[in-house]
Structure formats: C-alpha cells, structure tokens
Short mmCIF file of C-alpha atoms in Angstrom, two decimals:
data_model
loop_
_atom_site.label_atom_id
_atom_site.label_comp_id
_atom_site.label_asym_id
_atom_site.label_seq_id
_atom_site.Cartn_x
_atom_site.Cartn_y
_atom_site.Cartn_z
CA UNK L 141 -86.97 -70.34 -48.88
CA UNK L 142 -89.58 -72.54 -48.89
CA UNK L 143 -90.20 -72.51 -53.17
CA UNK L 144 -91.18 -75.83 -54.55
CA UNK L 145 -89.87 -76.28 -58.14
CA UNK L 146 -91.99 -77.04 -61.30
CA UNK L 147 -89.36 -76.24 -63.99
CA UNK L 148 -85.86 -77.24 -64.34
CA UNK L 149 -84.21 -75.50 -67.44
CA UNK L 150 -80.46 -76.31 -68.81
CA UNK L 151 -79.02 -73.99 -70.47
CA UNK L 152 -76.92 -74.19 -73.59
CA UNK L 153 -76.52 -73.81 -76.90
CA UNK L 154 -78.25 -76.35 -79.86
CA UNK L 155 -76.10 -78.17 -82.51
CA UNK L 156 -73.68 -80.71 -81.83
CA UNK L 157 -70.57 -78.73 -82.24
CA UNK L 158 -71.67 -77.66 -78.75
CA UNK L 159 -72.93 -80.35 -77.29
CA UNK L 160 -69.97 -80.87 -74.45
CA UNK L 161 -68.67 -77.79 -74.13
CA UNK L 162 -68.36 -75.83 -70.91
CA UNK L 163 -71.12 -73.33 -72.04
CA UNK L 164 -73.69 -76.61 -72.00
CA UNK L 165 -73.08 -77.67 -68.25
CA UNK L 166 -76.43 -77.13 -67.16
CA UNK L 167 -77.94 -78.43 -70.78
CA UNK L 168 -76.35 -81.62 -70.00
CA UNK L 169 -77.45 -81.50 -66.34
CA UNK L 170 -80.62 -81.49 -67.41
CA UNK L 171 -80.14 -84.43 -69.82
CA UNK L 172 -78.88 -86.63 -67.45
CA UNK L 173 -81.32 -86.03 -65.19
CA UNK L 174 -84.16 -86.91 -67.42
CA UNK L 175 -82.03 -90.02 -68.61
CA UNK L 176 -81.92 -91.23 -65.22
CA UNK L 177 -85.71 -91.10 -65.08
CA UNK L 178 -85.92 -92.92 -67.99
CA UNK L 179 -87.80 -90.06 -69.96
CA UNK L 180 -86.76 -88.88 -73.15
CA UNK L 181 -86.78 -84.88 -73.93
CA UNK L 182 -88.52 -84.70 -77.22
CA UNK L 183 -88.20 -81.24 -79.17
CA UNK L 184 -91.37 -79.26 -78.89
CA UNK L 185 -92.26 -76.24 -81.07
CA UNK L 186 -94.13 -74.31 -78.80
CA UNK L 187 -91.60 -74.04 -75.58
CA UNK L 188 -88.51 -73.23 -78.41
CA UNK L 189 -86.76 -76.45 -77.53
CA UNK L 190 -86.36 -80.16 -75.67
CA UNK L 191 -89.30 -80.70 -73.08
CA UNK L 192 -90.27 -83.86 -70.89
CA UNK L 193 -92.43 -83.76 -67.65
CA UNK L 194 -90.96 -85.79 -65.37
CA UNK L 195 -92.13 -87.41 -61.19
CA UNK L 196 -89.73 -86.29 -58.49
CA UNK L 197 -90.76 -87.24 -55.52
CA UNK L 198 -94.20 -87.52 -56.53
CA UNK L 199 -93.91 -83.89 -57.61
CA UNK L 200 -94.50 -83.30 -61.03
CA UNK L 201 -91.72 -81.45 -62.63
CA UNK L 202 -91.39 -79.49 -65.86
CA UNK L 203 -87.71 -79.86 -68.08
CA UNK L 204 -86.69 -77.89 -70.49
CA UNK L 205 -83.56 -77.26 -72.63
CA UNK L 206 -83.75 -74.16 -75.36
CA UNK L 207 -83.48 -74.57 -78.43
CA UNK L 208 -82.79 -71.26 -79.14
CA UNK L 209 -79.10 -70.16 -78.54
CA UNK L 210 -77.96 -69.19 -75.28
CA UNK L 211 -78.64 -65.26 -75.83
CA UNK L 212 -82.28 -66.17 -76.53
CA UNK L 213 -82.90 -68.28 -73.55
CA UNK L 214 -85.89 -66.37 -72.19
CA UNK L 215 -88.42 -67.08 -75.11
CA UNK L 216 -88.63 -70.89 -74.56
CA UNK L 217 -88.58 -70.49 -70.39
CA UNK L 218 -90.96 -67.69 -70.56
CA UNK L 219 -93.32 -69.57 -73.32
CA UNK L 220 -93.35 -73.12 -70.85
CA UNK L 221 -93.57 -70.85 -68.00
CA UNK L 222 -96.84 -68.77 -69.61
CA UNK L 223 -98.49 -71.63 -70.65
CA UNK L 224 -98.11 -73.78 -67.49
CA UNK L 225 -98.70 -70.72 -65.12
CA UNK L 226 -95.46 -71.06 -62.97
CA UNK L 227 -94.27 -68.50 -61.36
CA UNK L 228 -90.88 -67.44 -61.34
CA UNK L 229 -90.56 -68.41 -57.61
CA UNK L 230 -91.10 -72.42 -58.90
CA UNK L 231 -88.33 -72.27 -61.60
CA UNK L 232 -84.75 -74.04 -61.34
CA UNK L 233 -82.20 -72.44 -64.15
CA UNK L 234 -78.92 -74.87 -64.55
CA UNK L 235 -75.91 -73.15 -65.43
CA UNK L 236 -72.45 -72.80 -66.08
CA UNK L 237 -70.71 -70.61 -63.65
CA UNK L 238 -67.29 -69.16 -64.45
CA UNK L 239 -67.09 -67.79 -60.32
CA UNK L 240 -66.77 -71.08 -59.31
CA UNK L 241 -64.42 -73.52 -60.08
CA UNK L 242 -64.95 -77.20 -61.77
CA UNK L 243 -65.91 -79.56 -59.46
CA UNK L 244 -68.56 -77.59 -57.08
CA UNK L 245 -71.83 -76.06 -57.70
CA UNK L 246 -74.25 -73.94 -55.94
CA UNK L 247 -78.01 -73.36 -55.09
CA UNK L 248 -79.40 -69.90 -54.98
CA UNK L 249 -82.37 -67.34 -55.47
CA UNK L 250 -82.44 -64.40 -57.35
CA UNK L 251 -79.93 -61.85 -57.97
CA UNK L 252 -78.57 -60.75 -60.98
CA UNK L 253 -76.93 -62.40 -64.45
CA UNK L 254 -73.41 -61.86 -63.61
CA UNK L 255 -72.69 -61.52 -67.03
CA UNK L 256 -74.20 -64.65 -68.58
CA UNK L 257 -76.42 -64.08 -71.78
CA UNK L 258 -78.91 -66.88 -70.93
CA UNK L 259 -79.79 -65.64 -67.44
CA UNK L 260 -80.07 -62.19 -68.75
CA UNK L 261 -82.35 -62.54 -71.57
CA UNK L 262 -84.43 -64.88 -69.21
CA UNK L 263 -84.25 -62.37 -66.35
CA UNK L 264 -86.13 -60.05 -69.46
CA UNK L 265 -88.23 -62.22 -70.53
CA UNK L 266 -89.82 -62.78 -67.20
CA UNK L 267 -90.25 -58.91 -67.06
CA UNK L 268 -87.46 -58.27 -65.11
CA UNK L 269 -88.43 -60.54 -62.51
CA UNK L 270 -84.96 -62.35 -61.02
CA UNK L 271 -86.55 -64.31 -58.18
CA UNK L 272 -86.19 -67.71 -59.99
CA UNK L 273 -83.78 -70.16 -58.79
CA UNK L 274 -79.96 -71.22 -59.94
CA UNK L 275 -77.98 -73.91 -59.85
CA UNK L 276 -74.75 -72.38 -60.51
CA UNK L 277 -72.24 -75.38 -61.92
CA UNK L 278 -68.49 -73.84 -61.53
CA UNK L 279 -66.40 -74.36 -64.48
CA UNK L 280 -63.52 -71.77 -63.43
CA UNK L 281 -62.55 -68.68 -65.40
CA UNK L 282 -59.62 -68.22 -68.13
CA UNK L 283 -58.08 -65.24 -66.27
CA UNK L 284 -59.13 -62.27 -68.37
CA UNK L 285 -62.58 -61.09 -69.44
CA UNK L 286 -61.47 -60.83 -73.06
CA UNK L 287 -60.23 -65.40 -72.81
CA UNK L 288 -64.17 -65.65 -71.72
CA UNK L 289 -66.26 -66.51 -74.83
CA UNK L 290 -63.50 -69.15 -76.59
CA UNK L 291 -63.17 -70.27 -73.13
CA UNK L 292 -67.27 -71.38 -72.49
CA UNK L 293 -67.49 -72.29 -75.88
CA UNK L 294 -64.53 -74.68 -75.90
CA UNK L 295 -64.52 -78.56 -74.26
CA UNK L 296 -62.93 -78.68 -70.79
CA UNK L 297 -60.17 -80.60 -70.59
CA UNK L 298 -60.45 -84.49 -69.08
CA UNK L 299 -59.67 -83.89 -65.73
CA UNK L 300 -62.06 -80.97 -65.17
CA UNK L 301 -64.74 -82.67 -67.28
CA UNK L 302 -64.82 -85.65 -64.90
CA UNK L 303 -64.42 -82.57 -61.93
CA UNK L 304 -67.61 -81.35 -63.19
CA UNK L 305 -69.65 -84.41 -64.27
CA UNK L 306 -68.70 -85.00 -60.41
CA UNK L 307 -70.61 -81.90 -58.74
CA UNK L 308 -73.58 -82.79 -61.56
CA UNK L 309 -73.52 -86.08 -60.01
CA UNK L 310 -73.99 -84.49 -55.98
CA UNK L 311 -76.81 -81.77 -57.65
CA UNK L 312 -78.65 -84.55 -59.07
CA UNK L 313 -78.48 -86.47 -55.32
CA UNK L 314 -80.19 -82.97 -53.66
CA UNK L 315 -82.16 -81.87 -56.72
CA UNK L 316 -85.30 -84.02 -54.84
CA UNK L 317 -84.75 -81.67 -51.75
CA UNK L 318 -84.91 -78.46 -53.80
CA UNK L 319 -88.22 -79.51 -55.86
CA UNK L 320 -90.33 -80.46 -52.61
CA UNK L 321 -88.66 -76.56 -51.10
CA UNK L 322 -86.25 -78.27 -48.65
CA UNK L 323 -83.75 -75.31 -50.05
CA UNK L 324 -81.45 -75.46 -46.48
CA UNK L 325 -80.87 -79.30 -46.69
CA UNK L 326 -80.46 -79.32 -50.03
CA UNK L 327 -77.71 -76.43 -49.85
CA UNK L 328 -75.35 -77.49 -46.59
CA UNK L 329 -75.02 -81.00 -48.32
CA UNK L 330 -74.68 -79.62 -52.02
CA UNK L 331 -72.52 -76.97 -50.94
CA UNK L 332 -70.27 -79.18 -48.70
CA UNK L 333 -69.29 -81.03 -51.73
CA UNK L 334 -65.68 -80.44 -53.21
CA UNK L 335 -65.34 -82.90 -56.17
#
C-alpha cells in the first residue's frame, strides 16, 4: 500500500446534542486535527458539510466532516471527491469502531461496512467501490446487537473518553505517514499503541 491521501473525512452526526458522543469519534478526530493546524472547518454547501484544505507534510490535504447525518455520509464524500477528482484509493474515512475497544485504533484498506451506516452509504455512493481507507477508532461494544444504537449515540463515560482522546492523540502522531503512503510505518507504530 503505497496510497497517498487527499481526503480525510470524520464521520458523525450534526447538532450539538451529538457533538461528543461515541458515534462522533472520527468527527472529532477530524476537528482536532484541523485545530492543531490552526485551520478552521467552515460549512460549505456544496460538499454537504464542514470543509478546510489543510498542508501535511507539504501535501495538500482535503477535510471534511458531513453535514448530513451519519446514514447519508456518502453524498458530501462523494460530492468533494467528484469535484476534486480523488480517487477512492486517496481517501482516509475516520470512524468509530465498536470491534475494538477504547483506547486503540486501526489503519486499513477496503473491506466491507461491518455494519456502520456511514461507511455503507459511502461505500454506495462511490459505486460500490470499498478501496478507500479507515481509520477504525475502537470504542468497545455494549454486549448485544440490540444495546448498539443507544450505545453510539450516548457519551462514553470519563475514563474511556480520555482512553479514546488517547489513541486520537497516537493517529494524529502517524496520520503524516499515512498521507505521504508510508501505510507500514504508520501501522506497526499506530497499531502498537494500547492507551
């Protein structure tokens, strides 16, 4: 895997009530990242939500959070995506992950939606095409299948908050590797990290 990136998307859904809830991991990933390069995501009509184009690396690099809701992810990746040309091969998707637990989180390409609304509409929306990348953030599972929507939708406790923000924090230190196609690095020392 030798992809670089163009577009990093977070996932999550708008509104405040949602703002910090597990559901908006890779929303707020995306968020901090642009805060930490001192870019503001503005809303912008014609991508269906937040966008800022930021330098990593000397690479220039797309963000976007949807506006839409989470089931409705799709539109706004594949409108930046149309309009900019990129390929699915140079996209980044940031998400919550209920296979993993809080705490770690996970680079890989392709494969399917496991279930989660946002990577399956996108996966449709880019005409079935799955080869994009993830960055899967774990934030552990409720037990049962039926626990799973209050569970996404709800804030994490304290503990598992700062268990998360933790493995945001080591994705953000490899994030460089994975935009210039370093994928290898970037996973051993991502996916070394327990938090």
């Amino acid at each position: 895997m030798t992809d670089s990136i163009q577009l990093i998307v977070g996932l999550g859904n708008p509104g405040a009530q949602y703002s910090e809830t597990r559901h908006n991991a890779g929303a707020q990933l995306v968020e901090q990242l642009a805060a930490h390069q001192n870019t503001p995501l503005k809303p912008e009509a014609r991508f269906h939500g937040l966008y800022a184009k930021i330098l990593i690396n000397g690479h220039p690099v797309h963000l976007l959070i949807p506006a839409t809701y989470m089931n409705l992810s799709g539109k706004a990746v594949s409108a930046l995506a149309g309009f900019y040309k990129i390929a699915p091969e140079h996209i980044l998707v940031a998400h919550d992950e209920l296979d993993l637990p809080p705490g770690t989180a996970r680079l890989k390409k392709g494969g399917g939606h496991g279930g989660h609304n946002g990577l399956r509409d996108i996966i449709s929306q880019l005409g079935n095409n799955k080869n994009f990348y993830r960055l899967r953030i774990g934030i552990g599972h409720p037990g049962h299948a039926s626990q799973v929507s209050g569970f996404v939708l709800n804030k994490a406790p304290l503990q598992e908050r700062n268990q998360t923000q933790a493995a945001m924090d080591e994705s953000l230190r490899y994030l460089p590797l994975a935009v210039e196609g370093q994928w290898q690095r970037a996973m051993n020392q991502l996916h070394s990290f327990s938090g």
